[in-house]
Coordinates of C-alpha atoms in Angstrom, one line a residue:
X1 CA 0.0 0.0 0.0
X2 CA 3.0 2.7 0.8
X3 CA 4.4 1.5 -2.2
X4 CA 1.4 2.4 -4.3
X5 CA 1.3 6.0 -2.4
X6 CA 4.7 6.6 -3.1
X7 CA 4.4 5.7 -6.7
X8 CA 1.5 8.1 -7.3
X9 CA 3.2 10.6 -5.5
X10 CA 6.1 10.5 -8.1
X11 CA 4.1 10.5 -10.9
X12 CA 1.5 13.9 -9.7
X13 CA 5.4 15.4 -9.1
X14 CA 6.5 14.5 -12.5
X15 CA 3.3 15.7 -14.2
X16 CA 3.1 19.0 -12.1
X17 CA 7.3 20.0 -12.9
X18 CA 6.5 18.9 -16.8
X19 CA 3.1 20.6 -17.2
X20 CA 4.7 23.3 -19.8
X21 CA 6.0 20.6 -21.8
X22 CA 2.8 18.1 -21.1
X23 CA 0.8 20.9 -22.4
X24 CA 2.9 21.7 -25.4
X25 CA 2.5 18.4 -26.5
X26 CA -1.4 18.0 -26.2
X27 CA -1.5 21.4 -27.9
X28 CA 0.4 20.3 -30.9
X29 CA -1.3 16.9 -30.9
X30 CA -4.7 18.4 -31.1
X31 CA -3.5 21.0 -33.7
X32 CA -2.1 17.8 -35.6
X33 CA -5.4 15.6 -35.7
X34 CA -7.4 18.7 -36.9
X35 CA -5.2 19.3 -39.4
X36 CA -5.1 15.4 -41.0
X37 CA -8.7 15.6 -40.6
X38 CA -8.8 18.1 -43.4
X39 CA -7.2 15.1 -45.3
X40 CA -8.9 12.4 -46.9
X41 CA -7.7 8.5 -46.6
X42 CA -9.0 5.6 -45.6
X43 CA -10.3 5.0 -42.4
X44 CA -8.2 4.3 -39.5
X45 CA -8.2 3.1 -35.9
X46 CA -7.2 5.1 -33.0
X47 CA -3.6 3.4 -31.9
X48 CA -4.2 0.9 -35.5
X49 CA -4.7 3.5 -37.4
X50 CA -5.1 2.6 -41.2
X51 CA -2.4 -1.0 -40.2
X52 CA -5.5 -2.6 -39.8
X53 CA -6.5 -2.5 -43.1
X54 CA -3.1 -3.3 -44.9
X55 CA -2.8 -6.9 -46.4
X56 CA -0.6 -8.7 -45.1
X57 CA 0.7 -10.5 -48.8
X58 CA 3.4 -8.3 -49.9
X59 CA 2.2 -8.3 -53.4
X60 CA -1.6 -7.6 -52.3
X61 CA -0.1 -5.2 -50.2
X62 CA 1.7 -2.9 -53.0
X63 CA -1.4 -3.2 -55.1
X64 CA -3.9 -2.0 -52.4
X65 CA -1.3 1.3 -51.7
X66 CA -1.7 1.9 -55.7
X67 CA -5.2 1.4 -55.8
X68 CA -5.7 3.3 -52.7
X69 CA -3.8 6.1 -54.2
X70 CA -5.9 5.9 -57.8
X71 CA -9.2 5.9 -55.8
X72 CA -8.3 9.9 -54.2
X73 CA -6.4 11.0 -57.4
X74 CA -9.8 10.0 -59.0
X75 CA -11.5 12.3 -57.0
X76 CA -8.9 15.1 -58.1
X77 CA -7.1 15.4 -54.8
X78 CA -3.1 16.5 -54.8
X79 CA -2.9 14.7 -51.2
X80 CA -4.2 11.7 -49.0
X81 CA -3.6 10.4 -45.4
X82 CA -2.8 7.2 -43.8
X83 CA -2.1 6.4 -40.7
X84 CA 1.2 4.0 -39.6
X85 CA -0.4 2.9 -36.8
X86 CA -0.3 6.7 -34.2
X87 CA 2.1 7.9 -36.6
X88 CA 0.9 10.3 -39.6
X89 CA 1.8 9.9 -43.4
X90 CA 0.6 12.6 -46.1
X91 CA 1.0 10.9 -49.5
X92 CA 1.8 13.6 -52.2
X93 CA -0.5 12.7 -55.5
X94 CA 0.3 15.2 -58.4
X95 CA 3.4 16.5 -59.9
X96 CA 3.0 20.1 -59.2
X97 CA 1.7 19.2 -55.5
X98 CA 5.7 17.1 -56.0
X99 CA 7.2 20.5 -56.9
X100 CA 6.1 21.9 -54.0
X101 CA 7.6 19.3 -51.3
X102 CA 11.1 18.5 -53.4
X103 CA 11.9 22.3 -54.0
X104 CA 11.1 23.0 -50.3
X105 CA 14.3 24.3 -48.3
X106 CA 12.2 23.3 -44.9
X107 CA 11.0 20.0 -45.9
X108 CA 14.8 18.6 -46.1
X109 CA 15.1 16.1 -43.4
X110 CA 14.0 12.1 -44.0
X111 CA 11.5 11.0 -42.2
X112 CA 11.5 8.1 -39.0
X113 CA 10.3 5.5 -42.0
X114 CA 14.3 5.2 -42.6
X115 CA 15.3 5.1 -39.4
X116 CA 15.6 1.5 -39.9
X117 CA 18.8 2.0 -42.0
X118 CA 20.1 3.5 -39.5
X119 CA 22.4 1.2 -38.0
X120 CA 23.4 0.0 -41.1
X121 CA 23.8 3.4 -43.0
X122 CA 24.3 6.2 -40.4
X123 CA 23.6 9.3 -41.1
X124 CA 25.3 9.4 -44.3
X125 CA 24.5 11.3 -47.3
X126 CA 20.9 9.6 -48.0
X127 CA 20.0 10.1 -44.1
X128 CA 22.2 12.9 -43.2
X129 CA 19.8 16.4 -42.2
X130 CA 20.4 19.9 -42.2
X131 CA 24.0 21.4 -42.1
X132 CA 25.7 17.8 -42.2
X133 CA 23.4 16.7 -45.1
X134 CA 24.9 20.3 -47.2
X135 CA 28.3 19.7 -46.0
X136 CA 28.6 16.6 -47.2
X137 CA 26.8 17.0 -50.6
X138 CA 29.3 20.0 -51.2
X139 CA 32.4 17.8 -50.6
X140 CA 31.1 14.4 -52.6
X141 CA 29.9 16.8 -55.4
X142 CA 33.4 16.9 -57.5
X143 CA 33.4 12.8 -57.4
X144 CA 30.6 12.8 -59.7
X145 CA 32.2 15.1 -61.9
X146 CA 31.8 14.5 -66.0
X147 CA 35.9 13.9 -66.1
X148 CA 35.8 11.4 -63.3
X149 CA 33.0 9.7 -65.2
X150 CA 34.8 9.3 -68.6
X151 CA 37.8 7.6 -66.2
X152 CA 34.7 5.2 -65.1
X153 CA 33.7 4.2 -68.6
X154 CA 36.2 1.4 -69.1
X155 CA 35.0 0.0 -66.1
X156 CA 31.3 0.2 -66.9
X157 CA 32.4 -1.7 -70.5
X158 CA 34.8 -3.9 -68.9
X159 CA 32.3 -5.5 -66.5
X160 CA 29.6 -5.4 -69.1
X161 CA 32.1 -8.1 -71.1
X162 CA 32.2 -10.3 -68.1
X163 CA 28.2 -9.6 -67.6
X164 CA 27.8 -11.6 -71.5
X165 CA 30.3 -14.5 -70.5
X166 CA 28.2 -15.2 -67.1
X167 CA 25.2 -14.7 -69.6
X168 CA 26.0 -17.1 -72.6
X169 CA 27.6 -19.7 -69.6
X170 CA 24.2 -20.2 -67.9
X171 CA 21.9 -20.0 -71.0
X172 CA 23.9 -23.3 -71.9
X173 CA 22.8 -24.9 -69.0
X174 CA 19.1 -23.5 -68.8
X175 CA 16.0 -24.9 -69.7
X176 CA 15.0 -23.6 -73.2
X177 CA 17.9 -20.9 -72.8
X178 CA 15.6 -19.3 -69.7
X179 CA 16.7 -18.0 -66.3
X180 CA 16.3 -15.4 -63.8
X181 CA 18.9 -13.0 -65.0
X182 CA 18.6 -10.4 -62.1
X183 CA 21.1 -12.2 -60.0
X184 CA 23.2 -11.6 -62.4
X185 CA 22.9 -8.1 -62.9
X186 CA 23.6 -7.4 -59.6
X187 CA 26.9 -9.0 -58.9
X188 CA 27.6 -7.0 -62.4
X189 CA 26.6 -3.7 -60.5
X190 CA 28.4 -4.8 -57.3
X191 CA 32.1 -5.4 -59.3
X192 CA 31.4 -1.9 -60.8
X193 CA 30.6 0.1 -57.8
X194 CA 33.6 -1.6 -55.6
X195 CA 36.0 -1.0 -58.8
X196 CA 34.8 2.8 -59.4
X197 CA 34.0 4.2 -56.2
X198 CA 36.1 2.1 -53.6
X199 CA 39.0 1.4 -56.3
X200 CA 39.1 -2.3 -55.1
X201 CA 38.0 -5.6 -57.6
X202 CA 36.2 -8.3 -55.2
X203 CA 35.0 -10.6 -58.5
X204 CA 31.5 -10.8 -57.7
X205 CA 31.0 -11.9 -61.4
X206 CA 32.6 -15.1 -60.5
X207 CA 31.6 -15.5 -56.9
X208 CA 27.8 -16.8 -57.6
X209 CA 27.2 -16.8 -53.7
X210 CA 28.4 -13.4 -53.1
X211 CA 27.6 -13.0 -49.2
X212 CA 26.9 -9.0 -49.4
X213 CA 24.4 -9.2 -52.6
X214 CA 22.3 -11.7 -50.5
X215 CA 22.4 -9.8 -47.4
X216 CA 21.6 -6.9 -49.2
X217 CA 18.4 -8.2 -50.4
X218 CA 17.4 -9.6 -47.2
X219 CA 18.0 -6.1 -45.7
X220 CA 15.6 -4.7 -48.1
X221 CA 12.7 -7.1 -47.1
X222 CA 13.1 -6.7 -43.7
X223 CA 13.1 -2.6 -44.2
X224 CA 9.7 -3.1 -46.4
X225 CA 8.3 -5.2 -43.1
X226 CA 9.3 -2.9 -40.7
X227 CA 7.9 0.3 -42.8
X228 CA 4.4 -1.7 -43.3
X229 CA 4.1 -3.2 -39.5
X230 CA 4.1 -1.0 -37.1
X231 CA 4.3 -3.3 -34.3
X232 CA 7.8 -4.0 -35.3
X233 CA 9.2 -0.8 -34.1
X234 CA 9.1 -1.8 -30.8
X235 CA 11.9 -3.4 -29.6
X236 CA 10.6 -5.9 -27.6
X237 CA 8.2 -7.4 -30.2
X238 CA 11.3 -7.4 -32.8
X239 CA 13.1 -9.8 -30.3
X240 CA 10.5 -12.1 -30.2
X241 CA 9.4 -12.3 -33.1
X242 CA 12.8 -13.1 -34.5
X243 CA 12.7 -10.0 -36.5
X244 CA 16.0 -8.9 -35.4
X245 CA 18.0 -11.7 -35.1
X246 CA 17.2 -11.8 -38.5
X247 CA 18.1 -7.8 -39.1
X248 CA 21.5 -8.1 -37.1
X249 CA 22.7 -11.1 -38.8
X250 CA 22.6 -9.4 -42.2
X251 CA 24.1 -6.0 -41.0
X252 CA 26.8 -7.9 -39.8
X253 CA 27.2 -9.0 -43.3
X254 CA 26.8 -6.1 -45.3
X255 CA 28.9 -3.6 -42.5
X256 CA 32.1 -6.0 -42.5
X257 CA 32.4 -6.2 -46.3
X258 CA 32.5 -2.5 -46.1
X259 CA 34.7 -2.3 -43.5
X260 CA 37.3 -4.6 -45.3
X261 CA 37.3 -2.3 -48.4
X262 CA 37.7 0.7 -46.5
X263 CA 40.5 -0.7 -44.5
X264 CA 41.8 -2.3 -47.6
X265 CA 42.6 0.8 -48.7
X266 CA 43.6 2.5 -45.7
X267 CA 46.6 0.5 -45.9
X268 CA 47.1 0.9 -49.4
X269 CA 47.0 4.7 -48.9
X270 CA 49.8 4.4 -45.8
X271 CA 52.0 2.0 -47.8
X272 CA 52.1 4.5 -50.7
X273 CA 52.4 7.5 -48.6
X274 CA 49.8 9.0 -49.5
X275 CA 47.8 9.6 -53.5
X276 CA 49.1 11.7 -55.9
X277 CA 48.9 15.1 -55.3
X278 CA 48.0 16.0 -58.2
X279 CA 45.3 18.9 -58.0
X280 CA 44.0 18.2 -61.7
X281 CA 43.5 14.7 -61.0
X282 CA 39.9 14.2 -60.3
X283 CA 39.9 11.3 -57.5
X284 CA 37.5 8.6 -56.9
X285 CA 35.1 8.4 -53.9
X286 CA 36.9 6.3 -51.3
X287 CA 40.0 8.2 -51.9
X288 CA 38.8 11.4 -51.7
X289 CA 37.8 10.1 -48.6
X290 CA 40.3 9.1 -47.0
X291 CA 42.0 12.9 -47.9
X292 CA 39.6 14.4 -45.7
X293 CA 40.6 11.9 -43.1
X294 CA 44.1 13.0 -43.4
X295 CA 42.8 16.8 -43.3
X296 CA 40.8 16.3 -40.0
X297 CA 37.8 16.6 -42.0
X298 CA 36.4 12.8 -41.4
X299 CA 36.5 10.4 -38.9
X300 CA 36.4 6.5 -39.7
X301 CA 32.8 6.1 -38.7
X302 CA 32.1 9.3 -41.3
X303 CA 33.9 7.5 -44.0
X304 CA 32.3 4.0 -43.3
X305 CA 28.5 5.5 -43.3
X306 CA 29.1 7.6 -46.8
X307 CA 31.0 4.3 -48.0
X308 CA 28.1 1.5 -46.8
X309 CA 25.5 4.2 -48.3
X310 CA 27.3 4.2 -51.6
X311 CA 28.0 0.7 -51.6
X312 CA 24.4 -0.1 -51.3
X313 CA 22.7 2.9 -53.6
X314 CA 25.4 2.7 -56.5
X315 CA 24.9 -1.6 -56.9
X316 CA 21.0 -1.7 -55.8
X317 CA 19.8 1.0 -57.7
X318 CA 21.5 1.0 -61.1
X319 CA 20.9 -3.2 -60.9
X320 CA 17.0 -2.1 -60.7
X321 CA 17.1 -0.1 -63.6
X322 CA 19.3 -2.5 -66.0
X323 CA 16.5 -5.1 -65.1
X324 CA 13.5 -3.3 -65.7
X325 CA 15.0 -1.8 -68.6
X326 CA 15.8 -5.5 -70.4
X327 CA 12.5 -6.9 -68.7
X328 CA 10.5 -3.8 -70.6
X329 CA 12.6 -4.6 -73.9
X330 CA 11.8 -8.0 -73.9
X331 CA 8.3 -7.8 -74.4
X332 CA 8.5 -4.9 -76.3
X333 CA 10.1 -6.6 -79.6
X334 CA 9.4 -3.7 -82.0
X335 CA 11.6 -1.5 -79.8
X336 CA 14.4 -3.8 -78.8
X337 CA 14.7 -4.0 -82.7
X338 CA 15.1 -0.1 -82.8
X339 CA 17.7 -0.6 -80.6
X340 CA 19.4 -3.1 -82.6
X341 CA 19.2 -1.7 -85.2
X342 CA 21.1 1.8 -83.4
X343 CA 23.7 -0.1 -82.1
X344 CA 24.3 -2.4 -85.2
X345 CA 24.8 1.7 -86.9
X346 CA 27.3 2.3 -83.8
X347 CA 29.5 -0.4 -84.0
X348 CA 28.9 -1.9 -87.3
X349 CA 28.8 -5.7 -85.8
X350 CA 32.5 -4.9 -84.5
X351 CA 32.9 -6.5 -80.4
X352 CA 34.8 -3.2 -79.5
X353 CA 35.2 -1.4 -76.4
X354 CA 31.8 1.1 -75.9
X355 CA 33.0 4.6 -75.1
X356 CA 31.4 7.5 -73.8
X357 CA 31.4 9.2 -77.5
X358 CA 29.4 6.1 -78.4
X359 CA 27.0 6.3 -75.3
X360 CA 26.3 10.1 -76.6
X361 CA 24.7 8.6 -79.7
X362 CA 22.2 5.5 -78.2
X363 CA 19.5 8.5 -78.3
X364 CA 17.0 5.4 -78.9
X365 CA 17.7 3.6 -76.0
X366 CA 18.5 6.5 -73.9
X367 CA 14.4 6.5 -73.9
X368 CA 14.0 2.8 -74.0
X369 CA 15.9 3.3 -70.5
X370 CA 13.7 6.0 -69.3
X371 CA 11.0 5.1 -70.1
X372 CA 11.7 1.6 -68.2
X373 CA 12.3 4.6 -65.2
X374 CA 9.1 5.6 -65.9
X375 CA 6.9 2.4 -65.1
X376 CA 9.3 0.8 -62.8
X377 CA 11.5 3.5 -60.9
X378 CA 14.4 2.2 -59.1
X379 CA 13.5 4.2 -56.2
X380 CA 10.0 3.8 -55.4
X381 CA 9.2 6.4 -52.7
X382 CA 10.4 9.2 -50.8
X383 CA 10.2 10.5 -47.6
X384 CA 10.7 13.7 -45.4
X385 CA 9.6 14.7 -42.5
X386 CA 7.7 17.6 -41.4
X387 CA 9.2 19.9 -39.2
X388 CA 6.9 22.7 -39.2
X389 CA 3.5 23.6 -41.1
X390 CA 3.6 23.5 -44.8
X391 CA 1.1 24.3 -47.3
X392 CA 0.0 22.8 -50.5
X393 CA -2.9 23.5 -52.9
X394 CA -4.5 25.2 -49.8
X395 CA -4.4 22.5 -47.4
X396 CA -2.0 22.7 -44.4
X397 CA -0.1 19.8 -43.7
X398 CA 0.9 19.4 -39.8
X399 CA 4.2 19.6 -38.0
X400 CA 4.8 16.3 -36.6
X401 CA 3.6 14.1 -40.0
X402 CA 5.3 12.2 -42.7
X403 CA 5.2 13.6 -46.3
X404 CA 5.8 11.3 -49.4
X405 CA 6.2 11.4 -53.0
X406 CA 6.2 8.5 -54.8
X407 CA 7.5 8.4 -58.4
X408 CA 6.2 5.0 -58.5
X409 CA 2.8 6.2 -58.7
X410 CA 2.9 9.7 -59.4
X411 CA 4.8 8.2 -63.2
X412 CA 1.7 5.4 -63.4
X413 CA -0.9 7.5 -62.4
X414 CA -3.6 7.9 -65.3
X415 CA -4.2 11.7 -64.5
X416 CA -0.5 12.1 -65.4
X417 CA 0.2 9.4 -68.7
X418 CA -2.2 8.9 -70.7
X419 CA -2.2 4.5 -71.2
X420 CA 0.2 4.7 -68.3
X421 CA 0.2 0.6 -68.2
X422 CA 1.7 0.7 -71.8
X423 CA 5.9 0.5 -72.3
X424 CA 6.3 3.5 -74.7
X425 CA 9.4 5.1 -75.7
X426 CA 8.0 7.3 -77.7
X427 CA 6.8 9.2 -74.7
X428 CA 10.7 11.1 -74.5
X429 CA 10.6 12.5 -77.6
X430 CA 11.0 15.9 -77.0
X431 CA 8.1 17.1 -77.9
X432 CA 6.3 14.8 -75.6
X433 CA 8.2 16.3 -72.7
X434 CA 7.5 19.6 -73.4
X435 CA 4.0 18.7 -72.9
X436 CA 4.8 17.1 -69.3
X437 CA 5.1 19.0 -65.9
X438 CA 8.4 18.8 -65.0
X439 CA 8.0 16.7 -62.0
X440 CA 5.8 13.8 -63.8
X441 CA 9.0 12.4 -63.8
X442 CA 11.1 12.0 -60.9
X443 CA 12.8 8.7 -61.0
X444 CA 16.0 10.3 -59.6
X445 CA 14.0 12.4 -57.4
X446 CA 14.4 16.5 -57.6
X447 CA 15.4 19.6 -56.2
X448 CA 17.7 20.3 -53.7
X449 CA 18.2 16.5 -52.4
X450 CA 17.9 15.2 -55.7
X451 CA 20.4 11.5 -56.7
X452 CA 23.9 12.9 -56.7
X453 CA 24.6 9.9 -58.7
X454 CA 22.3 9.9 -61.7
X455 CA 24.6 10.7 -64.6
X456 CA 27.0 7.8 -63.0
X457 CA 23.3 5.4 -63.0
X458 CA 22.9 6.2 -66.5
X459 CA 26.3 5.6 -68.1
X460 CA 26.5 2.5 -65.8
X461 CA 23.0 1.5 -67.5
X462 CA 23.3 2.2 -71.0
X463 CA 26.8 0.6 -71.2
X464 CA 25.8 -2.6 -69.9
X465 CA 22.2 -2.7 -71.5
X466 CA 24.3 -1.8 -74.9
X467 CA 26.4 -4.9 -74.4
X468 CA 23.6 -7.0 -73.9
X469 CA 22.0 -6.0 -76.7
X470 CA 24.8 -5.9 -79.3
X471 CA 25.0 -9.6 -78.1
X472 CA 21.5 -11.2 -77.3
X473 CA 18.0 -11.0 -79.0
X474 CA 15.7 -11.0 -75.9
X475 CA 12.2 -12.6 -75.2
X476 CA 10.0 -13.6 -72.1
X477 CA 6.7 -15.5 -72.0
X478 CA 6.3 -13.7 -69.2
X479 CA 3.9 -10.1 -69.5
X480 CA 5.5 -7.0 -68.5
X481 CA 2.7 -6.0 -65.7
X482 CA 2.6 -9.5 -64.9
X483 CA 6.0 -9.7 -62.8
X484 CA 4.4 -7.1 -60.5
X485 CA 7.0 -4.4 -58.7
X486 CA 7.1 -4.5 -55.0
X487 CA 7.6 -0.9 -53.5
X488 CA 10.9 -2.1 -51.0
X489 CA 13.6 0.5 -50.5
X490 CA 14.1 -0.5 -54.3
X491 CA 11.6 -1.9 -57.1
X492 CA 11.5 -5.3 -56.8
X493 CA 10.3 -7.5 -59.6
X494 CA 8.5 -9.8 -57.9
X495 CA 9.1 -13.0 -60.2
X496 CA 13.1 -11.6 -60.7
X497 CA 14.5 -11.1 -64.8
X498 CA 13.1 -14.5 -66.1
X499 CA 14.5 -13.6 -69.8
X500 CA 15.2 -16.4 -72.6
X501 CA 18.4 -15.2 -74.2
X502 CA 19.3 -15.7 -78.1
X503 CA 22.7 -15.3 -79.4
X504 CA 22.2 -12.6 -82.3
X505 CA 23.6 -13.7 -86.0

């Protein structure tokens, strides 16, 4: 009984020397839920909120978010609400109501749905907010510059030669000449990343069973379960429910590759005493680095987060979009043949290195690609948080929510493309673009925060799509819409690349 006494006593004290802050919060909260009632969505539970709803099939799941999406559109709304359990999310539905968010100097930061890449990421450039996020986009800016890119092409065509001999090895041993080719594409994409912005060679081509690749992908299912079940993020119920064993196991993974790479090179840097000093000499990622390190600038943990970020955008990403680009081209036979037929004008049947002068003229599948970027962006959605009140098309959105674009639907939303279902590259001629708002298509994102590393994603993709093309005629029995795209941290074809691969004549 005294124990019960003294415990009430302690919390009236508590409340009574936190009633400013107590009362700040209810304030806020109130102003909150009258402001997201202003908001259509669909209905949600107090505590639930709209979880209750969500199917719990991953694939049901994505298509219930589109249609849910198509259904307020419909109505001719720029915004709808749902509710992550007590946690707010304003979903952004048009392009100009896009503008409005990914131009905004106050709606910078990334919102708590990433928080779950924090451990594994930091607060590297994807995550980093405010001053830290400007400093380090400033200081990474000159290793994405157009002469360090040029350096980067005989990379790009180098692995995309060891990409065709993996190719033509397995459609040997396949069924009919058919297999999953996204595997594939990925260890192709890790090689290049590792070689080009770590300057190390780790053969993931040859290394079918590549620990990192795997754990990557497993990371990225595990972040899609945690973003959709809100119950995960507490602690507690991640324990039990073996979610975190789980989660642990493959950051261990993905963190020590890193960490050998980086201190790979460390030691690579102290027995050569240093890189050239050479003030013209654009440098690559990782070394320029390790400079700042020398300079006081960074600490190891600073170059391990920017290096585990890169590591997993530059391979995961650019992977994505090579897939859905051949996966479009496949069952689109009348433009894989207008591709042929601009790379047969290129190269004139000759097996020759691709160069960036030869990259300037694939104009045809430069839309073939983006238009793939279209349907299927790599990155499905993004996220920021809301820090104070914002306003769009007259409605205020409340401090304290989530805000997110989504190119995935915004780019296969009726109201935008007309037959948005249909693979057309027609739709990048230039005077179909002029006829587009600008922010219809964002598959690299925009504005400030925009993808530092979208001129790298495209010469990575066309080089590598090039060689496949100047090699293999393409085909699938399986439809495009039919391998449906799961909304993860990155589009994922649900069914993977299953392509049938015919050596061209």
């Amino acid at each position: 009984m005294g124990f019960a006494v003294y415990l009430v006593a302690l919390v009236i004290l508590y409340v009574l020397l936190n009633l400013g802050k107590i009362g700040k919060f209810v304030k806020e909260r109130k102003r909150l839920y009258e402001l997201m009632d202003k908001i259509d969505g669909p209905y949600a539970l107090p505590l639930l909120g709209t979880t209750w709803q969500f199917k719990m099939d991953p694939v049901e799941f994505a298509l219930q978010l589109y249609n849910w999406g198509l259904e307020y559109s419909t109505k001719g709304a720029s915004l709808a609400k749902f509710w992550m359990g007590p946690y707010p999310m304003v979903i952004i539905l048009t392009p100009e109501a896009s503008k409005k968010v990914l131009e905004s100097n106050v709606l910078i930061n990334k919102s708590s749905e990433y928080d779950i890449f924090l451990p594994w990421l930091g607060t590297g450039l994807l995550l980093a907010s405010g001053d830290k996020w400007r400093g380090r986009r400033k200081m990474m800016t000159p290793s994405f510059h157009f002469n360090v890119l040029i350096d980067f092409q005989a990379v790009f065509d180098n692995q995309g030669k060891i990409l065709l001999e993996q190719l033509e090895d397995e459609m040997r041993n396949a069924k009919d000449n058919t297999f999953d080719a996204f595997p594939y594409i990925k260890r192709c994409a890790l090689d290049i990343i590792c070689e080009t912005a770590m300057g190390t060679t780790v053969s993931a081509q040859t290394n079918h069973t590549h620990p990192y690749v795997m754990a990557v992908n497993e990371m990225n299912s595990l972040a899609f379960k945690y973003q959709r079940m809100p119950w995960l993020w507490i602690k507690p119920i991640r324990h039990l429910t073996g979610y975190e064993a789980d989660f642990q196991r493959n950051l261990d993974i993905v963190t020590s590759f890193t960490k050998k790479v980086i201190e790979g090179k460390l030691r690579e840097h102290e027995e050569s005493g240093g890189f050239s000093e050479d003030k013209n000499k654009k440098k690559a990622f990782l070394d320029m680095l390790i400079d700042k390190k020398d300079e006081g600038g960074l600490g190891y943990e600073d170059i391990r987060e920017e290096v585990d970020t890169f590591m997993f955008e530059g391979h995961d990403t650019t992977s994505a979009g090579i897939g859905w680009s051949l996966w479009c081209l496949a069952n689109s036979p009348e433009y894989q043949k207008k591709c042929h037929e601009e790379l047969d004008q290129i190269f004139e049947g000759s097996p020759r290195e691709c160069t960036v002068d030869d990259l300037k003229k694939m104009k045809y599948l430069e839309k073939c690609v983006k238009e793939a970027l279209r349907m299927r962006p790599s990155v499905p959605q993004i996220a920021r948080s809301v820090e104070e009140e914002f306003e769009i098309d007259g409605t205020i959105v409340p401090k304290g929510c989530s805000v997110m674009v989504s190119p995935a639907f915004l780019q296969n939303n009726p109201r935008t493309y007309e037959n948005h279902e249909v693979y057309d590259p027609e739709r990048f001629n230039e005077d179909e673009i002029a006829k587009r708002h600008a922010y219809a298509y964002i598959p690299f994102s925009a504005g400030p925060r925009n993808c530092i590393g979208q001129k790298f994603a495209m010469q990575e993709e066309k080089t590598v799509i090039s060689w496949v093309l100047r090699r293999f005629h393409i085909h699938s029995d399986v439809g495009i819409r039919e391998n449906i795209p799961l909304p993860e941290t990155i589009t994922r074809p649900t069914m993977g690349f299953p392509l049938k691969f015919t050596i061209r004549q």
